[in-house]
C-alpha cells in the first residue's frame, strides 16, 4: 500500500558532485536521506527548518509527491531526486520563501 506523506521540514541535500538543492520532506524521508549518505549515494543531508507550517503551498507539493512518488524501502540502492515540473518547483520556491530560506 502506498503511504501518504505529510511534510514537516526543509532539508538541504548535497549531491555527490557537491551541488546542493532544497527538499521539502519529513523525518522518515530525512532518515532515508541519512541512510543514503551512509551508503555513499549522496554526500550530505542537513535539516534547515523543522515544523514548517502546513500552508496551501505545502499541501500542493504533498499532493504532487504523493501522486508521483513512493517512500523508498530501507534496502534501496539508489537515491532518487524528485523531479519537479516548473509549476511544482514554484510551489517549493514559495515554501522556501515562506520559511525565509533560499
Short mmCIF file of C-alpha atoms in Angstrom, two decimals, residues 5 7 19-20 27 29 36 49 58 68-69 89:
data_model
loop_
_atom_site.label_atom_id
_atom_site.label_comp_id
_atom_site.label_asym_id
_atom_site.label_seq_id
_atom_site.Cartn_x
_atom_site.Cartn_y
_atom_site.Cartn_z
CA UNK A 5 3.45 11.60 3.26
CA UNK A 7 5.77 17.24 5.04
CA UNK A 19 25.90 20.70 -5.84
CA UNK A 20 23.04 21.27 -3.41
CA UNK A 27 11.52 12.83 9.45
CA UNK A 29 12.31 10.66 4.45
CA UNK A 36 21.80 7.39 1.51
CA UNK A 49 13.85 24.05 9.25
CA UNK A 58 2.96 22.62 1.24
CA UNK A 68 4.10 10.59 -8.35
CA UNK A 69 6.48 9.03 -5.78
CA UNK A 89 9.09 23.96 -8.43
#
